[in-house]
Short mmCIF file of C-alpha atoms and ligand atoms in Angstrom, two decimals:
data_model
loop_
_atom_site.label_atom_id
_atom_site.label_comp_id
_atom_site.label_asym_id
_atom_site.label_seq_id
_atom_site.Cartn_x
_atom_site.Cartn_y
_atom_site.Cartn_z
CA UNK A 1 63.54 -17.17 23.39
CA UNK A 2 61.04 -16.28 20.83
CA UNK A 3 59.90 -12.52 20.81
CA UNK A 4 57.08 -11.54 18.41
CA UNK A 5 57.22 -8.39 17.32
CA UNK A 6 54.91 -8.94 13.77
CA UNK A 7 52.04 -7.07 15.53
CA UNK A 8 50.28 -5.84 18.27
CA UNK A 9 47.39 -8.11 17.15
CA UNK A 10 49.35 -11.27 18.69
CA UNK A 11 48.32 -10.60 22.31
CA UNK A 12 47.17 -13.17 24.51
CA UNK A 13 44.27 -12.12 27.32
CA UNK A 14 45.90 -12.00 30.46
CA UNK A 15 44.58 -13.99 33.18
CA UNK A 16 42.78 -10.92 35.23
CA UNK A 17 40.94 -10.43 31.76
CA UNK A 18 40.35 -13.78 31.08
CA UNK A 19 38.60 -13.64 34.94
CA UNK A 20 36.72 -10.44 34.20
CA UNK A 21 35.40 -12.11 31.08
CA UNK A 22 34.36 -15.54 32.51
CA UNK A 23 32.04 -12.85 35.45
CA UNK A 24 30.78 -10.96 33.07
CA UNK A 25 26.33 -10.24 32.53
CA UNK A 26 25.70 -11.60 29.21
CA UNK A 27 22.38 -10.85 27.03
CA UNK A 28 20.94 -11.10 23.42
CA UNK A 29 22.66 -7.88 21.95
CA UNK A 30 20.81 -7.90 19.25
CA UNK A 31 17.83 -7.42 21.29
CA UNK A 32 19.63 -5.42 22.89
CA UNK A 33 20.18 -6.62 26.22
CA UNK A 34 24.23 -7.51 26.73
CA UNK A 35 24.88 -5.04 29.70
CA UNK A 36 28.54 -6.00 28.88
CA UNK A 37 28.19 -4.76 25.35
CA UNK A 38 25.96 -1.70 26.47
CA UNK A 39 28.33 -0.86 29.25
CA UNK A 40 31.45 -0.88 26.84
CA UNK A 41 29.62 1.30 24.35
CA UNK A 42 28.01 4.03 26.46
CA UNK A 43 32.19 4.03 28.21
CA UNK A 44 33.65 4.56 25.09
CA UNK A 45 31.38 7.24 23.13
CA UNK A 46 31.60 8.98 26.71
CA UNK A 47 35.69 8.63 26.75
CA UNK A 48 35.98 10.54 23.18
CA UNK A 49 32.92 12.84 23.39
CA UNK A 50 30.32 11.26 21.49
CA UNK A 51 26.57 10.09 22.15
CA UNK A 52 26.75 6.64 21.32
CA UNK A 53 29.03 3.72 20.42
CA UNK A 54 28.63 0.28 18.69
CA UNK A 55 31.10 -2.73 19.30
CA UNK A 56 32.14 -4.92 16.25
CA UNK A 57 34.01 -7.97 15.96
CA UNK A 58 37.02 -6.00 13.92
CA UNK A 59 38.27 -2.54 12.99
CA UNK A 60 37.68 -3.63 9.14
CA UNK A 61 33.74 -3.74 9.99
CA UNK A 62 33.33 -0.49 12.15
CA UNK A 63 35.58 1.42 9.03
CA UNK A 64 33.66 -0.15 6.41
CA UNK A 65 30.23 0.61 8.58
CA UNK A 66 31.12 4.39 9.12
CA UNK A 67 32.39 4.88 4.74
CA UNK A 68 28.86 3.16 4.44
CA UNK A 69 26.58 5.07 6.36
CA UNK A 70 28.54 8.83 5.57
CA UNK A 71 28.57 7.91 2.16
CA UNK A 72 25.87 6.96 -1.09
CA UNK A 73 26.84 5.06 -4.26
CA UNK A 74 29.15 7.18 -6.33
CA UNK A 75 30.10 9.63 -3.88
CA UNK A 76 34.11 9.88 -3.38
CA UNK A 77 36.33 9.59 0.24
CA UNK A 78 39.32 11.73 0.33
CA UNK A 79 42.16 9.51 2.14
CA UNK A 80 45.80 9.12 2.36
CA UNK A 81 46.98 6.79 -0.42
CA UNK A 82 48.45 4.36 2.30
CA UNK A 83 45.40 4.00 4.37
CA UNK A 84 44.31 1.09 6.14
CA UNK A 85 41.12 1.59 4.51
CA UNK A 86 42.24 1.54 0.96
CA UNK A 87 45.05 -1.18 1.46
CA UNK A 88 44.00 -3.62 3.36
CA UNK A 89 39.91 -3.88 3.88
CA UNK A 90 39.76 -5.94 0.50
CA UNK A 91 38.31 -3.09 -1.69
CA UNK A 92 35.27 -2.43 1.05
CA UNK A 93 34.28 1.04 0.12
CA UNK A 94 33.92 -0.26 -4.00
CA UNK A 95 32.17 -3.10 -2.71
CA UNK A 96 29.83 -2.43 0.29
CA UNK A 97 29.62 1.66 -0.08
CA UNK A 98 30.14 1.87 -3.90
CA UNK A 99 32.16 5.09 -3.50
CA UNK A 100 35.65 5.86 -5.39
CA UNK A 101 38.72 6.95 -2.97
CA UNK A 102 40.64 10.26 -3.63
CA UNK A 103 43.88 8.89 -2.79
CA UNK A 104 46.47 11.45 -1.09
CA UNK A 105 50.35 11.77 -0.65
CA UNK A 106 51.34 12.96 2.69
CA UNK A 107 54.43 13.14 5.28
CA UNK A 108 54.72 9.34 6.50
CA UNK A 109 50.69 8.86 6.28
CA UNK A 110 49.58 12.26 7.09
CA UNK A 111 47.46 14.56 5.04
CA UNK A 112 46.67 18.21 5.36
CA UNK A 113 43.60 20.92 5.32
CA UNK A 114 45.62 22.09 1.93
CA UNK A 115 45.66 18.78 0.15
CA UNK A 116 41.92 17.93 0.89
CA UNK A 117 40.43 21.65 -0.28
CA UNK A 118 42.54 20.96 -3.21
CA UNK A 119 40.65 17.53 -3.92
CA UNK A 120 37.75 18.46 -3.50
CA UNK A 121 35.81 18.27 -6.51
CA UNK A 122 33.70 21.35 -7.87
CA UNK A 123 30.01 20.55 -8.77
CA UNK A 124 30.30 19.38 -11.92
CA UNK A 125 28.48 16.58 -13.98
CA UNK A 126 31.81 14.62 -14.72
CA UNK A 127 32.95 14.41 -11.20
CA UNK A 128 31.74 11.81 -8.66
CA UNK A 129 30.83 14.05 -5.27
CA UNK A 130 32.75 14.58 -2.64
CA UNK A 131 31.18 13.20 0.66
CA UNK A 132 34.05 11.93 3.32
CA UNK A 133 37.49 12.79 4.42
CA UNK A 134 39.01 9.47 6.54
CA UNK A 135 42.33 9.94 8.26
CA UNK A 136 44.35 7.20 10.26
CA UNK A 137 45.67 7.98 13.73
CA UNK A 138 47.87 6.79 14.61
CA UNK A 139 49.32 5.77 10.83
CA UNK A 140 50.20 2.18 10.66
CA UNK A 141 52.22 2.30 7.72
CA UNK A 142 53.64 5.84 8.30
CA UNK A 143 55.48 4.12 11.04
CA UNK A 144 52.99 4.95 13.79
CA UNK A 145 53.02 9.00 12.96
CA UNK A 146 50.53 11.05 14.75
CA UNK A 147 48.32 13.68 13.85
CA UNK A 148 49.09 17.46 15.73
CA UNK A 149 45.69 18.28 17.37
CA UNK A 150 46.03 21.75 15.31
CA UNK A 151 46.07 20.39 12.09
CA UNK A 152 43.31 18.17 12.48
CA UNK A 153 41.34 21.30 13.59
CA UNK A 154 42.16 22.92 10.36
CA UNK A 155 40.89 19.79 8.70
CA UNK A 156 37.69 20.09 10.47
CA UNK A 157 37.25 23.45 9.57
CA UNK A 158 37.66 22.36 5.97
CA UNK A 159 34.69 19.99 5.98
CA UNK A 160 32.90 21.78 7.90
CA UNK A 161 33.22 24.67 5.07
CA UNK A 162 32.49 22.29 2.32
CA UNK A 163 29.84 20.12 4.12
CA UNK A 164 31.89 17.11 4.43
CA UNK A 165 31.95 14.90 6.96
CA UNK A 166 35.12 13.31 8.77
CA UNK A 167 35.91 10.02 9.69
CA UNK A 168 38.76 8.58 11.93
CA UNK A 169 40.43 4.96 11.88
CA UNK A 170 41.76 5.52 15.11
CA UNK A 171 42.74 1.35 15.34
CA UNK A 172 45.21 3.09 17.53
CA UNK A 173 43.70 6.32 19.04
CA UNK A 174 45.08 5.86 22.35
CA UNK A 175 48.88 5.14 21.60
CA UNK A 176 48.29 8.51 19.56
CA UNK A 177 46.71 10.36 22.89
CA UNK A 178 49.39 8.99 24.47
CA UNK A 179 52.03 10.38 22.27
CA UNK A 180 50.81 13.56 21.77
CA UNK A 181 49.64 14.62 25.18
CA UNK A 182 45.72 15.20 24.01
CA UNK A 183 43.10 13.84 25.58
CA UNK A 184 40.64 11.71 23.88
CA UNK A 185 37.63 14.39 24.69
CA UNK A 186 39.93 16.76 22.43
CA UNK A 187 40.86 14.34 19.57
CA UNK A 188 36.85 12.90 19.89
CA UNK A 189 34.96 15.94 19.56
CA UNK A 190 36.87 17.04 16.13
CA UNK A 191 35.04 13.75 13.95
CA UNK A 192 31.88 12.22 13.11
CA UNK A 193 32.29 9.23 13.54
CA UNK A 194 35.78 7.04 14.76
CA UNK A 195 37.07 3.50 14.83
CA UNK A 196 38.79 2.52 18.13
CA UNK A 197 40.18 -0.98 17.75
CA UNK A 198 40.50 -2.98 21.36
CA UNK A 199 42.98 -6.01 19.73
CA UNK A 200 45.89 -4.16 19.26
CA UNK A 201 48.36 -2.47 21.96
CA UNK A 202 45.11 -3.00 24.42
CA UNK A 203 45.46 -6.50 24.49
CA UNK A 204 41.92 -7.51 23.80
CA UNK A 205 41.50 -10.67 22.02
CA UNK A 206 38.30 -9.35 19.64
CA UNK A 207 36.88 -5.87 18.91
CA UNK A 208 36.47 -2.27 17.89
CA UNK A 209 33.47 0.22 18.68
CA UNK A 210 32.81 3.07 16.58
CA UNK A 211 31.36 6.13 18.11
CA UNK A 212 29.34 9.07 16.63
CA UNK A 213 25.71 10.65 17.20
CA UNK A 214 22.56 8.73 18.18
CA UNK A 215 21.59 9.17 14.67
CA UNK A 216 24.67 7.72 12.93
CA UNK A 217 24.96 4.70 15.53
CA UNK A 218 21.15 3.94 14.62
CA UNK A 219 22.08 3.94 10.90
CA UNK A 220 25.70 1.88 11.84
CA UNK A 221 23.49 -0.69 13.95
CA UNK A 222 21.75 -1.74 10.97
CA UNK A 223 24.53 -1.86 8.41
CA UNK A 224 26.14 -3.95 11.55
CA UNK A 225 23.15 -6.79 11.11
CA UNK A 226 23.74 -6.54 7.14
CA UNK A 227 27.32 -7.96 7.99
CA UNK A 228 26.76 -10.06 9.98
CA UNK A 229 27.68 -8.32 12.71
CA UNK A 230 25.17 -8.71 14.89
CA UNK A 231 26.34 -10.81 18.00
CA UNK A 232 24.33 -12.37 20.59
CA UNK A 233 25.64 -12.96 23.96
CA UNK A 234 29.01 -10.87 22.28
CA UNK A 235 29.47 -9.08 26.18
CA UNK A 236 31.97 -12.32 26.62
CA UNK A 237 33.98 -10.60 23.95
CA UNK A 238 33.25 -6.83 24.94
CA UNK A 239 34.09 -7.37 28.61
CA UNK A 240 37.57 -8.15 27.57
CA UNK A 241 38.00 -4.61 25.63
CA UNK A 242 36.55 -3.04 28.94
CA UNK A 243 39.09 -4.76 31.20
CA UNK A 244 41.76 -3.44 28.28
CA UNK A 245 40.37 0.14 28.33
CA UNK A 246 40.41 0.21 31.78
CA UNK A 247 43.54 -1.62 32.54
CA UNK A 248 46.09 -1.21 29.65
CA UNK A 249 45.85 2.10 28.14
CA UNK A 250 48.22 4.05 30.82
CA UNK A 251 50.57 1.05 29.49
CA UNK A 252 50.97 2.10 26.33
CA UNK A 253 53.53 4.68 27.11
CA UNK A 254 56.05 1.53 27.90
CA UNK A 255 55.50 0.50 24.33
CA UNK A 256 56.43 3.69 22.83
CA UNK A 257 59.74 3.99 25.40
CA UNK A 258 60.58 0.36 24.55
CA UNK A 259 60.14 1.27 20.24
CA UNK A 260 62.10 4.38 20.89
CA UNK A 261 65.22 2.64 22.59
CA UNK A 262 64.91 -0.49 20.03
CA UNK A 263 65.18 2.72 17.98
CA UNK A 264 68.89 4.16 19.01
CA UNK A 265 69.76 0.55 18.26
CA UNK A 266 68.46 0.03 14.99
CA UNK A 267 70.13 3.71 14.61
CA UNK A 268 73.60 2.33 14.31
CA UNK A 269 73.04 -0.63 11.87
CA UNK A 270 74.80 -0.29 8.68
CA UNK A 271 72.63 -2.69 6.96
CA UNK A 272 69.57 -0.43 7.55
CA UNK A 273 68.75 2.06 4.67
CA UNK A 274 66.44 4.30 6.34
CA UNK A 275 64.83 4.78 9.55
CA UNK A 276 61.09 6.23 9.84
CA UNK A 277 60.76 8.27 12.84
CA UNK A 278 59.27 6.74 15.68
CA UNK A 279 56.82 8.40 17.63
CA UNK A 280 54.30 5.55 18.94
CA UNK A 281 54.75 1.36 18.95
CA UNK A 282 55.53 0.87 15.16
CA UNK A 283 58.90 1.14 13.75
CA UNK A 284 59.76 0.58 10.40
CA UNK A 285 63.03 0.67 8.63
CA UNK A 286 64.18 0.34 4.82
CA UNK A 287 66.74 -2.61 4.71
CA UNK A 288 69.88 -1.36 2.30
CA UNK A 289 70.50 -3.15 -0.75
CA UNK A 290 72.60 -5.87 -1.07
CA UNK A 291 70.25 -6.71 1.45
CA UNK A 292 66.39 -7.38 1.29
CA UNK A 293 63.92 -7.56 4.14
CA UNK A 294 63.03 -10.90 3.50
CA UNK A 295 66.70 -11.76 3.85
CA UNK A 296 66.77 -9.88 7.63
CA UNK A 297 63.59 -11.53 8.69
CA UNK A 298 64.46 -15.00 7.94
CA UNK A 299 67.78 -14.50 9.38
CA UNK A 300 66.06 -12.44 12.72
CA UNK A 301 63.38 -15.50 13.00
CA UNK A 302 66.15 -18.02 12.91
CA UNK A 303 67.77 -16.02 16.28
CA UNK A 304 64.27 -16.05 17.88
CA UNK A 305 62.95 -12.86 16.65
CA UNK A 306 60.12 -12.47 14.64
CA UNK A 307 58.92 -8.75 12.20
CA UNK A 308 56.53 -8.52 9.23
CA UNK A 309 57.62 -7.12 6.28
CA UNK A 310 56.17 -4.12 4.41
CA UNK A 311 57.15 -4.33 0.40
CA UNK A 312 60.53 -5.35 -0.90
CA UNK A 313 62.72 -3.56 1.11
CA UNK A 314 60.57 -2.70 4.35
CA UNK A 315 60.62 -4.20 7.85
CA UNK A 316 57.95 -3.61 10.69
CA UNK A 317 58.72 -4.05 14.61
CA UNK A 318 55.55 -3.43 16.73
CA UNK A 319 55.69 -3.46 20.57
CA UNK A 320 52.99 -4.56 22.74
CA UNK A 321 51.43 -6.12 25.97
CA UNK A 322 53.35 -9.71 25.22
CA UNK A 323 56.47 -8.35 25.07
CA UNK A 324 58.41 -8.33 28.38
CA UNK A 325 61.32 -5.95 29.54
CA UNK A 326 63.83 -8.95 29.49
CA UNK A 327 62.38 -9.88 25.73
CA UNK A 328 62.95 -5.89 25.11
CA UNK A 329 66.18 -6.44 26.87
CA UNK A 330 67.36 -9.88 25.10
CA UNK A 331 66.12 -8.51 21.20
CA UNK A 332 68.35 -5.28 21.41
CA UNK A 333 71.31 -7.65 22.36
CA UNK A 334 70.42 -10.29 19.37
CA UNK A 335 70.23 -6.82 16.65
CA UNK A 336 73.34 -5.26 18.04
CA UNK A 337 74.87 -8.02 16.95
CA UNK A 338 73.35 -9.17 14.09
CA UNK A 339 74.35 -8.46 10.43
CA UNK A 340 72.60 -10.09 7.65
CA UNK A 341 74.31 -12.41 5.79
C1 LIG B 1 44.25 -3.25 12.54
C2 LIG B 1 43.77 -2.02 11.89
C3 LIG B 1 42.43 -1.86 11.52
C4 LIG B 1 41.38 -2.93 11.73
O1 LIG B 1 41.78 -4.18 11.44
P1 LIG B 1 40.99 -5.49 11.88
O2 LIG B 1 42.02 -6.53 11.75
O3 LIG B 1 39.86 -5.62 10.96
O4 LIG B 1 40.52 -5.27 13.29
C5 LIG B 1 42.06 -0.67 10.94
N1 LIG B 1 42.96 0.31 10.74
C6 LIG B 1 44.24 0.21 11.09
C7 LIG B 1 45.16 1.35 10.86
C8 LIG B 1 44.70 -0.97 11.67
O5 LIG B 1 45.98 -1.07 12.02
#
């Protein structure tokens, strides 16, 4: 049995979405005219609060899109020093937005109201201005942390003070709804603008949307066409993420059950280090030394299970839509058991 738990890109479409997709009213989007693509937009910006939504092939595109329409050349972004922005969008905001990143510490991902009114720099000649907080949403490499609602209100109130505006990769909004028992309304209504990627735990095979005013999505469309975002007939594509927003969100809540009993496993193993909390579908542990995590995922991929590694020492499992209860089942067996060698 192989059991993938690398990420919760790895989906396949299901057959029902596969049959949604195959019936769905297609149109030139750029013109316009997908109802597919329309429909999907209009659902989302409604879902978290906002007056209008774009769809993108990938969450790397609507981030990049927002940092480039909030932002001019030379401004700076306050984000967490792990974010998914800074890390892995292949330097994006230096080369589409021409901004510099204020790069935070924070609890497992997470920054605070404190840390940004700290970092904010004072008009002053030597310092580039400060334009954009981003924060991630869940937090991939915080382990799948979650923001409380409260705190993000007393970021708000921050930016608001200091006229900055406030982004949110929320790649995995829903799982952090989910976890944290707000609604996406609540979360939505707190940000400018937000990412809301439709490949991961949703099980879509392509796209994110980003949502924010009629103003900001008019600006985003046409930063879209600069990328080369612009797709044609793309409701083939968006149809899928509306099948997944209407049909696996409610399922999330088995990932994060699933992570949290892998978890009381993984609890017991002497040859793990460290164990972040785990609040969502992410879990990541430190591997203890003699040990390295390339050691435990060569030797877990040889038994039929598959992780990513994060650094030297760092292991990622990441539940989703493709894995069954008797994979769940079978994989807490095979680590039980299993000691590196
Ligand atoms: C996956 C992900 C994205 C977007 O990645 P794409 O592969 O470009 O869709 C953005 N932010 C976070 C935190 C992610 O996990």
């Amino acid at each position: 049995m192989q059991i993938d738990f690398r990420s919760d890109t790895v989906t396949q479409p299901t057959s029902s979405m596969k049959e949604f997709m195959f019936k769905a009213p297609l149109g030139d989007d750029v013109f316009g005219e997908d109802p597919s693509i329309v429909q999907l937009e209009e659902e989302t910006a409604q879902q978290f609060n906002h007056e209008a939504g774009l769809f993108c092939p990938s969450g790397t595109m609507t981030n990049q899109i927002a940092l480039a329409v909030h932002t001019r050349p030379r401004e700076e972004v306050i984000c967490h020093k792990n974010s998914h922005i800074y890390l892995y969008e292949g330097g994006g905001p230096a080369f589409l937005s021409s901004v510099s990143l204020r790069l935070l510490e924070g609890d497992y991902g997470r920054i605070t109201a404190e840390a940004i009114e700290e970092n904010i720099n004072p008009e002053n000649v030597h310092f580039p201005r400060t334009r954009l907080v981003s924060l991630e949403n869940t937090m991939n490499k915080g382990g799948g942390s979650c923001y409380d609602l409260e705190e993000i209100r007393k970021i708000r109130k921050s930016c608001q003070k200091h006229g900055l505006s406030l982004h949110l990769d929320g790649a995995r909004i829903f799982n952090a709804c989910i976890a944290k028992g707000y609604s996406t309304q609540e979360i939505g209504q707190e940000f400018d603008s937000i990412s809301i990627c439709f490949s991961k735990g949703l099980g879509a095979p392509v796209g994110s949307v980003l949502v924010g005013s009629e103003a900001f999505i008019h600006e985003a469309r046409r930063v879209r066409k600069v990328l080369g975002g612009g797709m044609r007939q793309g409701g083939i594509l968006a149809s899928a993420a509306f099948y997944a927003l209407n049909h696996h969100v409610d399922r999330l809540a088995e990932d994060h059950r699933r992570a949290k009993e892998m978890g009381d496993v993984l609890k017991h193993c002497e040859w793990i280090q460290f164990l972040y909390p785990i609040e969502t579908n992410i879990i990541i542990f430190e591997v203890g030394s003699p040990f390295s995590g390339a050691q435990v995922i060569e030797q877990l991929s040889a038994l039929g299970i598959r992780c990513a590694g994060f650094g030297k020492m760092h292991v990622r499992f990441v539940f989703h839509l493709d894995i069954s209860e008797e994979q769940h089942q079978h994989a807490m067996t095979v680590i039980q058991n299993f000691q590196p060698q």
